[in-house]
Amino acid sequence: MFQLSEKQAQEIVDKMMTDIPYNINIMNHEGIIIGSGTRERVGTVHQGAVKALATGTMVEVWQDGRFEKKGTNEPIVIAGSRVGVIGISGNPDEVRPFCNIVRRPSPS
């Protein structure tokens, strides 16, 4: 299974945040934040990401929690495997359109 490194994840976060005016997090296949615009969040488990990995669908978080912020969590799927999640922090109604940037339709 493909695995993102912390270095790769942080580079992707840094690049995305130059174009998207919200905090970005990348979580690994276990839902642990491995790249973030808020560096102190790296290493924590994100429950929205855990749910997105379990279901294979985008999960919206509507209230800030201890280790998660409201926003959207979109699974990263490579070759049919869920390898991580991209999270965009903010009101889900505001950040949902940015999910289209990271979502790719399944091949027919």
mmCIF file of N, CA and C in Angstrom:
data_model
loop_
_atom_site.group_PDB
_atom_site.id
_atom_site.type_symbol
_atom_site.label_atom_id
_atom_site.label_comp_id
_atom_site.label_asym_id
_atom_site.label_seq_id
_atom_site.Cartn_x
_atom_site.Cartn_y
_atom_site.Cartn_z
ATOM 1 N N MET A 1 0.843 -1.185 0.000
ATOM 2 C CA MET A 1 0.000 0.000 0.000
ATOM 3 C C MET A 1 0.890 1.251 0.000
ATOM 4 N N PHE A 2 0.483 2.232 -0.777
ATOM 5 C CA PHE A 2 1.182 3.508 -0.836
ATOM 6 C C PHE A 2 1.041 4.224 0.505
ATOM 7 N N GLN A 3 2.138 4.824 0.979
ATOM 8 C CA GLN A 3 2.084 5.591 2.219
ATOM 9 C C GLN A 3 2.755 6.943 2.011
ATOM 10 N N LEU A 4 2.072 7.981 2.443
ATOM 11 C CA LEU A 4 2.638 9.324 2.409
ATOM 12 C C LEU A 4 3.607 9.488 3.570
ATOM 13 N N SER A 5 4.735 10.124 3.309
ATOM 14 C CA SER A 5 5.649 10.442 4.399
ATOM 15 C C SER A 5 5.225 11.768 5.014
ATOM 16 N N GLU A 6 5.703 12.032 6.228
ATOM 17 C CA GLU A 6 5.399 13.312 6.867
ATOM 18 C C GLU A 6 5.944 14.460 6.035
ATOM 19 N N LYS A 7 7.115 14.276 5.445
ATOM 20 C CA LYS A 7 7.726 15.325 4.624
ATOM 21 C C LYS A 7 6.851 15.611 3.398
ATOM 22 N N GLN A 8 6.405 14.560 2.708
ATOM 23 C CA GLN A 8 5.537 14.747 1.544
ATOM 24 C C GLN A 8 4.241 15.437 1.944
ATOM 25 N N ALA A 9 3.642 14.982 3.047
ATOM 26 C CA ALA A 9 2.377 15.549 3.502
ATOM 27 C C ALA A 9 2.530 17.034 3.800
ATOM 28 N N GLN A 10 3.597 17.410 4.495
ATOM 29 C CA GLN A 10 3.796 18.817 4.840
ATOM 30 C C GLN A 10 4.040 19.660 3.597
ATOM 31 N N GLU A 11 4.758 19.120 2.619
ATOM 32 C CA GLU A 11 4.991 19.856 1.376
ATOM 33 C C GLU A 11 3.672 20.095 0.636
ATOM 34 N N ILE A 12 2.794 19.081 0.613
ATOM 35 C CA ILE A 12 1.487 19.231 -0.030
ATOM 36 C C ILE A 12 0.658 20.274 0.704
ATOM 37 N N VAL A 13 0.638 20.205 2.032
ATOM 38 C CA VAL A 13 -0.107 21.186 2.846
ATOM 39 C C VAL A 13 0.389 22.595 2.549
ATOM 40 N N ASP A 14 1.702 22.787 2.594
ATOM 41 C CA ASP A 14 2.272 24.119 2.374
ATOM 42 C C ASP A 14 1.884 24.661 0.998
ATOM 43 N N LYS A 15 1.928 23.818 -0.025
ATOM 44 C CA LYS A 15 1.583 24.243 -1.386
ATOM 45 C C LYS A 15 0.097 24.567 -1.486
ATOM 46 N N MET A 16 -0.759 23.684 -0.940
ATOM 47 C CA MET A 16 -2.208 23.915 -1.014
ATOM 48 C C MET A 16 -2.600 25.201 -0.301
ATOM 49 N N MET A 17 -1.938 25.495 0.815
ATOM 50 C CA MET A 17 -2.311 26.672 1.594
ATOM 51 C C MET A 17 -1.894 27.980 0.929
ATOM 52 N N THR A 18 -1.079 27.917 -0.119
ATOM 53 C CA THR A 18 -0.798 29.137 -0.875
ATOM 54 C C THR A 18 -1.986 29.499 -1.758
ATOM 55 N N ASP A 19 -2.863 28.504 -2.048
ATOM 56 C CA ASP A 19 -4.002 28.721 -2.934
ATOM 57 C C ASP A 19 -5.353 28.675 -2.229
ATOM 58 N N ILE A 20 -5.407 28.032 -1.067
ATOM 59 C CA ILE A 20 -6.666 27.870 -0.330
ATOM 60 C C ILE A 20 -6.549 28.647 0.980
ATOM 61 N N PRO A 21 -7.479 29.566 1.245
ATOM 62 C CA PRO A 21 -7.354 30.426 2.433
ATOM 63 C C PRO A 21 -7.862 29.796 3.738
ATOM 64 N N TYR A 22 -7.648 28.503 3.898
ATOM 65 C CA TYR A 22 -8.052 27.782 5.104
ATOM 66 C C TYR A 22 -6.920 26.853 5.517
ATOM 67 N N ASN A 23 -6.943 26.424 6.779
ATOM 68 C CA ASN A 23 -5.946 25.470 7.238
ATOM 69 C C ASN A 23 -6.202 24.115 6.583
ATOM 70 N N ILE A 24 -5.117 23.461 6.201
ATOM 71 C CA ILE A 24 -5.176 22.134 5.587
ATOM 72 C C ILE A 24 -4.455 21.157 6.510
ATOM 73 N N ASN A 25 -5.011 19.961 6.627
ATOM 74 C CA ASN A 25 -4.360 18.861 7.340
ATOM 75 C C ASN A 25 -4.337 17.653 6.429
ATOM 76 N N ILE A 26 -3.279 16.885 6.517
ATOM 77 C CA ILE A 26 -3.238 15.582 5.857
ATOM 78 C C ILE A 26 -3.019 14.549 6.939
ATOM 79 N N MET A 27 -3.916 13.540 6.925
ATOM 80 C CA MET A 27 -3.843 12.454 7.885
ATOM 81 C C MET A 27 -3.432 11.168 7.163
ATOM 82 N N ASN A 28 -2.743 10.296 7.876
ATOM 83 C CA ASN A 28 -2.309 9.035 7.276
ATOM 84 C C ASN A 28 -3.435 8.004 7.293
ATOM 85 N N HIS A 29 -3.100 6.771 6.950
ATOM 86 C CA HIS A 29 -4.097 5.696 6.849
ATOM 87 C C HIS A 29 -4.708 5.310 8.199
ATOM 88 N N GLU A 30 -4.174 5.855 9.289
ATOM 89 C CA GLU A 30 -4.730 5.600 10.622
ATOM 90 C C GLU A 30 -5.481 6.810 11.182
ATOM 91 N N GLY A 31 -5.524 7.905 10.401
ATOM 92 C CA GLY A 31 -6.208 9.117 10.860
ATOM 93 C C GLY A 31 -5.336 10.035 11.699
ATOM 94 N N ILE A 32 -4.032 9.778 11.725
ATOM 95 C CA ILE A 32 -3.094 10.620 12.483
ATOM 96 C C ILE A 32 -2.636 11.769 11.582
ATOM 97 N N ILE A 33 -2.696 12.981 12.102
ATOM 98 C CA ILE A 33 -2.271 14.151 11.331
ATOM 99 C C ILE A 33 -0.756 14.080 11.116
ATOM 100 N N ILE A 34 -0.352 14.081 9.818
ATOM 101 C CA ILE A 34 1.079 14.007 9.490
ATOM 102 C C ILE A 34 1.570 15.264 8.777
ATOM 103 N N GLY A 35 0.648 16.154 8.418
ATOM 104 C CA GLY A 35 1.012 17.429 7.815
ATOM 105 C C GLY A 35 -0.083 18.425 8.132
ATOM 106 N N SER A 36 0.284 19.648 8.523
ATOM 107 C CA SER A 36 -0.725 20.620 8.913
ATOM 108 C C SER A 36 -0.193 22.040 8.831
ATOM 109 N N GLY A 37 -1.094 22.964 8.530
ATOM 110 C CA GLY A 37 -0.765 24.379 8.619
ATOM 111 C C GLY A 37 -0.650 24.828 10.065
ATOM 112 N N THR A 38 -1.185 24.031 10.965
ATOM 113 C CA THR A 38 -1.064 24.267 12.406
ATOM 114 C C THR A 38 -0.189 23.149 12.948
ATOM 115 N N ARG A 39 1.117 23.370 12.961
ATOM 116 C CA ARG A 39 2.098 22.316 13.228
ATOM 117 C C ARG A 39 1.896 21.585 14.549
ATOM 118 N N GLU A 40 1.326 22.274 15.564
ATOM 119 C CA GLU A 40 1.148 21.593 16.852
ATOM 120 C C GLU A 40 0.102 20.478 16.784
ATOM 121 N N ARG A 41 -0.664 20.420 15.703
ATOM 122 C CA ARG A 41 -1.652 19.348 15.554
ATOM 123 C C ARG A 41 -1.035 18.060 15.005
ATOM 124 N N VAL A 42 0.164 18.143 14.445
ATOM 125 C CA VAL A 42 0.827 16.954 13.896
ATOM 126 C C VAL A 42 1.032 15.932 15.013
ATOM 127 N N GLY A 43 0.668 14.685 14.701
ATOM 128 C CA GLY A 43 0.827 13.592 15.660
ATOM 129 C C GLY A 43 -0.434 13.257 16.426
ATOM 130 N N THR A 44 -1.496 14.070 16.262
ATOM 131 C CA THR A 44 -2.742 13.781 16.963
ATOM 132 C C THR A 44 -3.689 13.013 16.047
ATOM 133 N N VAL A 45 -4.578 12.230 16.647
ATOM 134 C CA VAL A 45 -5.571 11.469 15.888
ATOM 135 C C VAL A 45 -6.764 12.375 15.613
ATOM 136 N N HIS A 46 -7.196 12.381 14.369
ATOM 137 C CA HIS A 46 -8.339 13.192 13.957
ATOM 138 C C HIS A 46 -9.526 12.251 13.739
ATOM 139 N N GLN A 47 -10.552 12.359 14.604
ATOM 140 C CA GLN A 47 -11.692 11.435 14.543
ATOM 141 C C GLN A 47 -12.494 11.575 13.246
ATOM 142 N N GLY A 48 -12.569 12.766 12.688
ATOM 143 C CA GLY A 48 -13.251 12.941 11.397
ATOM 144 C C GLY A 48 -12.543 12.159 10.303
ATOM 145 N N ALA A 49 -11.207 12.152 10.356
ATOM 146 C CA ALA A 49 -10.431 11.386 9.380
ATOM 147 C C ALA A 49 -10.629 9.889 9.580
ATOM 148 N N VAL A 50 -10.669 9.458 10.831
ATOM 149 C CA VAL A 50 -10.897 8.035 11.124
ATOM 150 C C VAL A 50 -12.229 7.595 10.518
ATOM 151 N N LYS A 51 -13.265 8.419 10.667
ATOM 152 C CA LYS A 51 -14.579 8.098 10.103
ATOM 153 C C LYS A 51 -14.536 8.094 8.577
ATOM 154 N N ALA A 52 -13.828 9.064 7.990
ATOM 155 C CA ALA A 52 -13.719 9.124 6.527
ATOM 156 C C ALA A 52 -13.006 7.881 5.988
ATOM 157 N N LEU A 53 -11.982 7.432 6.690
ATOM 158 C CA LEU A 53 -11.270 6.218 6.273
ATOM 159 C C LEU A 53 -12.162 4.989 6.382
ATOM 160 N N ALA A 54 -12.958 4.934 7.442
ATOM 161 C CA ALA A 54 -13.830 3.774 7.660
ATOM 162 C C ALA A 54 -14.952 3.695 6.626
ATOM 163 N N THR A 55 -15.495 4.853 6.243
ATOM 164 C CA THR A 55 -16.646 4.871 5.338
ATOM 165 C C THR A 55 -16.277 5.048 3.872
ATOM 166 N N GLY A 56 -15.103 5.642 3.613
ATOM 167 C CA GLY A 56 -14.715 5.926 2.239
ATOM 168 C C GLY A 56 -15.419 7.138 1.662
ATOM 169 N N THR A 57 -16.067 7.915 2.526
ATOM 170 C CA THR A 57 -16.793 9.096 2.062
ATOM 171 C C THR A 57 -16.334 10.331 2.831
ATOM 172 N N MET A 58 -16.649 11.504 2.275
ATOM 173 C CA MET A 58 -16.306 12.749 2.956
ATOM 174 C C MET A 58 -17.085 12.835 4.261
ATOM 175 N N VAL A 59 -16.406 13.281 5.307
ATOM 176 C CA VAL A 59 -17.027 13.471 6.609
ATOM 177 C C VAL A 59 -16.916 14.947 6.964
ATOM 178 N N GLU A 60 -18.041 15.519 7.360
ATOM 179 C CA GLU A 60 -18.056 16.915 7.798
ATOM 180 C C GLU A 60 -18.102 16.958 9.322
ATOM 181 N N VAL A 61 -17.295 17.830 9.894
ATOM 182 C CA VAL A 61 -17.274 18.048 11.342
ATOM 183 C C VAL A 61 -17.862 19.432 11.569
ATOM 184 N N TRP A 62 -18.906 19.511 12.404
ATOM 185 C CA TRP A 62 -19.632 20.767 12.598
ATOM 186 C C TRP A 62 -19.296 21.483 13.892
ATOM 187 N N GLN A 63 -18.523 20.832 14.779
ATOM 188 C CA GLN A 63 -18.113 21.492 16.025
ATOM 189 C C GLN A 63 -16.657 21.158 16.306
ATOM 190 N N ASP A 64 -15.919 22.145 16.812
ATOM 191 C CA ASP A 64 -14.543 21.902 17.209
ATOM 192 C C ASP A 64 -14.522 20.917 18.380
ATOM 193 N N GLY A 65 -13.549 20.022 18.348
ATOM 194 C CA GLY A 65 -13.346 19.084 19.442
ATOM 195 C C GLY A 65 -11.951 19.249 19.997
ATOM 196 N N ARG A 66 -11.552 18.347 20.845
ATOM 197 C CA ARG A 66 -10.237 18.455 21.467
ATOM 198 C C ARG A 66 -9.112 18.371 20.436
ATOM 199 N N PHE A 67 -9.212 17.407 19.519
ATOM 200 C CA PHE A 67 -8.156 17.215 18.527
ATOM 201 C C PHE A 67 -8.639 17.395 17.097
ATOM 202 N N GLU A 68 -9.799 17.981 16.918
ATOM 203 C CA GLU A 68 -10.283 18.228 15.567
ATOM 204 C C GLU A 68 -11.019 19.557 15.529
ATOM 205 N N LYS A 69 -11.005 20.135 14.340
ATOM 206 C CA LYS A 69 -11.687 21.407 14.108
ATOM 207 C C LYS A 69 -12.799 21.163 13.107
ATOM 208 N N LYS A 70 -13.804 22.050 13.116
ATOM 209 C CA LYS A 70 -14.867 21.862 12.139
ATOM 210 C C LYS A 70 -14.300 22.024 10.738
ATOM 211 N N GLY A 71 -14.874 21.276 9.812
ATOM 212 C CA GLY A 71 -14.415 21.301 8.432
ATOM 213 C C GLY A 71 -14.791 20.033 7.705
ATOM 214 N N THR A 72 -14.117 19.794 6.593
ATOM 215 C CA THR A 72 -14.390 18.622 5.763
ATOM 216 C C THR A 72 -13.179 17.703 5.756
ATOM 217 N N ASN A 73 -13.451 16.411 5.595
ATOM 218 C CA ASN A 73 -12.398 15.397 5.575
ATOM 219 C C ASN A 73 -12.666 14.443 4.424
ATOM 220 N N GLU A 74 -11.812 14.518 3.423
ATOM 221 C CA GLU A 74 -11.984 13.767 2.186
ATOM 222 C C GLU A 74 -10.940 12.648 2.109
ATOM 223 N N PRO A 75 -11.384 11.379 1.953
ATOM 224 C CA PRO A 75 -10.410 10.284 1.846
ATOM 225 C C PRO A 75 -9.510 10.451 0.619
ATOM 226 N N ILE A 76 -8.269 10.042 0.770
ATOM 227 C CA ILE A 76 -7.324 9.968 -0.348
ATOM 228 C C ILE A 76 -7.293 8.498 -0.761
ATOM 229 N N VAL A 77 -7.719 8.218 -1.986
ATOM 230 C CA VAL A 77 -7.792 6.843 -2.472
ATOM 231 C C VAL A 77 -6.821 6.693 -3.638
ATOM 232 N N ILE A 78 -5.899 5.749 -3.505
ATOM 233 C CA ILE A 78 -4.931 5.464 -4.563
ATOM 234 C C ILE A 78 -5.017 3.978 -4.882
ATOM 235 N N ALA A 79 -5.252 3.674 -6.144
ATOM 236 C CA ALA A 79 -5.365 2.282 -6.605
ATOM 237 C C ALA A 79 -6.368 1.496 -5.763
ATOM 238 N N GLY A 80 -7.477 2.147 -5.416
ATOM 239 C CA GLY A 80 -8.536 1.486 -4.667
ATOM 240 C C GLY A 80 -8.315 1.379 -3.172
ATOM 241 N N SER A 81 -7.167 1.847 -2.671
ATOM 242 C CA SER A 81 -6.883 1.784 -1.234
ATOM 243 C C SER A 81 -6.996 3.164 -0.612
ATOM 244 N N ARG A 82 -7.602 3.225 0.567
ATOM 245 C CA ARG A 82 -7.694 4.476 1.322
ATOM 246 C C ARG A 82 -6.373 4.665 2.054
ATOM 247 N N VAL A 83 -5.583 5.630 1.586
ATOM 248 C CA VAL A 83 -4.231 5.813 2.120
ATOM 249 C C VAL A 83 -4.116 7.006 3.066
ATOM 250 N N GLY A 84 -5.171 7.806 3.170
ATOM 251 C CA GLY A 84 -5.124 8.971 4.038
ATOM 252 C C GLY A 84 -6.344 9.840 3.829
ATOM 253 N N VAL A 85 -6.276 11.034 4.383
ATOM 254 C CA VAL A 85 -7.394 11.983 4.321
ATOM 255 C C VAL A 85 -6.824 13.390 4.203
ATOM 256 N N ILE A 86 -7.492 14.215 3.405
ATOM 257 C CA ILE A 86 -7.183 15.644 3.372
ATOM 258 C C ILE A 86 -8.313 16.352 4.096
ATOM 259 N N GLY A 87 -7.964 17.130 5.111
ATOM 260 C CA GLY A 87 -8.937 17.892 5.873
ATOM 261 C C GLY A 87 -8.774 19.370 5.609
ATOM 262 N N ILE A 88 -9.901 20.056 5.466
ATOM 263 C CA ILE A 88 -9.891 21.500 5.286
ATOM 264 C C ILE A 88 -10.688 22.083 6.442
ATOM 265 N N SER A 89 -10.029 22.889 7.270
ATOM 266 C CA SER A 89 -10.666 23.455 8.458
ATOM 267 C C SER A 89 -11.501 24.673 8.109
ATOM 268 N N GLY A 90 -12.676 24.760 8.721
ATOM 269 C CA GLY A 90 -13.565 25.901 8.524
ATOM 270 C C GLY A 90 -14.999 25.428 8.511
ATOM 271 N N ASN A 91 -15.914 26.375 8.392
ATOM 272 C CA ASN A 91 -17.321 26.028 8.300
ATOM 273 C C ASN A 91 -17.504 25.121 7.083
ATOM 274 N N PRO A 92 -18.079 23.913 7.265
ATOM 275 C CA PRO A 92 -18.226 23.005 6.129
ATOM 276 C C PRO A 92 -18.928 23.614 4.919
ATOM 277 N N ASP A 93 -19.898 24.494 5.141
ATOM 278 C CA ASP A 93 -20.573 25.137 4.012
ATOM 279 C C ASP A 93 -19.613 26.010 3.203
ATOM 280 N N GLU A 94 -18.597 26.560 3.860
ATOM 281 C CA GLU A 94 -17.629 27.425 3.175
ATOM 282 C C GLU A 94 -16.504 26.631 2.532
ATOM 283 N N VAL A 95 -16.050 25.559 3.184
ATOM 284 C CA VAL A 95 -14.872 24.851 2.666
ATOM 285 C C VAL A 95 -15.222 23.680 1.751
ATOM 286 N N ARG A 96 -16.477 23.246 1.753
ATOM 287 C CA ARG A 96 -16.899 22.102 0.929
ATOM 288 C C ARG A 96 -16.514 22.256 -0.540
ATOM 289 N N PRO A 97 -16.674 23.459 -1.162
ATOM 290 C CA PRO A 97 -16.303 23.575 -2.574
ATOM 291 C C PRO A 97 -14.832 23.231 -2.850
ATOM 292 N N PHE A 98 -13.954 23.426 -1.876
ATOM 293 C CA PHE A 98 -12.543 23.107 -2.082
ATOM 294 C C PHE A 98 -12.300 21.607 -2.141
ATOM 295 N N CYS A 99 -13.244 20.811 -1.647
ATOM 296 C CA CYS A 99 -13.093 19.348 -1.714
ATOM 297 C C CYS A 99 -13.041 18.883 -3.159
ATOM 298 N N ASN A 100 -13.685 19.623 -4.059
ATOM 299 C CA ASN A 100 -13.653 19.242 -5.469
ATOM 300 C C ASN A 100 -12.244 19.274 -6.032
ATOM 301 N N ILE A 101 -11.373 20.068 -5.424
ATOM 302 C CA ILE A 101 -9.980 20.130 -5.875
ATOM 303 C C ILE A 101 -9.282 18.805 -5.606
ATOM 304 N N VAL A 102 -9.601 18.175 -4.472
ATOM 305 C CA VAL A 102 -8.904 16.950 -4.093
ATOM 306 C C VAL A 102 -9.676 15.690 -4.456
ATOM 307 N N ARG A 103 -10.955 15.809 -4.764
ATOM 308 C CA ARG A 103 -11.765 14.637 -5.098
ATOM 309 C C ARG A 103 -11.617 14.323 -6.580
ATOM 310 N N ARG A 104 -11.476 13.054 -6.845
ATOM 311 C CA ARG A 104 -11.382 12.616 -8.227
ATOM 312 C C ARG A 104 -12.438 11.544 -8.434
ATOM 313 N N PRO A 105 -13.183 11.605 -9.544
ATOM 314 C CA PRO A 105 -14.195 10.576 -9.756
ATOM 315 C C PRO A 105 -13.558 9.189 -9.895
ATOM 316 N N SER A 106 -14.270 8.182 -9.449
ATOM 317 C CA SER A 106 -13.790 6.803 -9.586
ATOM 318 C C SER A 106 -13.801 6.414 -11.048
ATOM 319 N N PRO A 107 -12.796 5.628 -11.484
ATOM 320 C CA PRO A 107 -12.797 5.199 -12.882
ATOM 321 C C PRO A 107 -13.982 4.268 -13.141
ATOM 322 N N SER A 108 -14.544 4.374 -14.327
ATOM 323 C CA SER A 108 -15.714 3.550 -14.660
ATOM 324 C C SER A 108 -15.313 2.153 -15.039
#
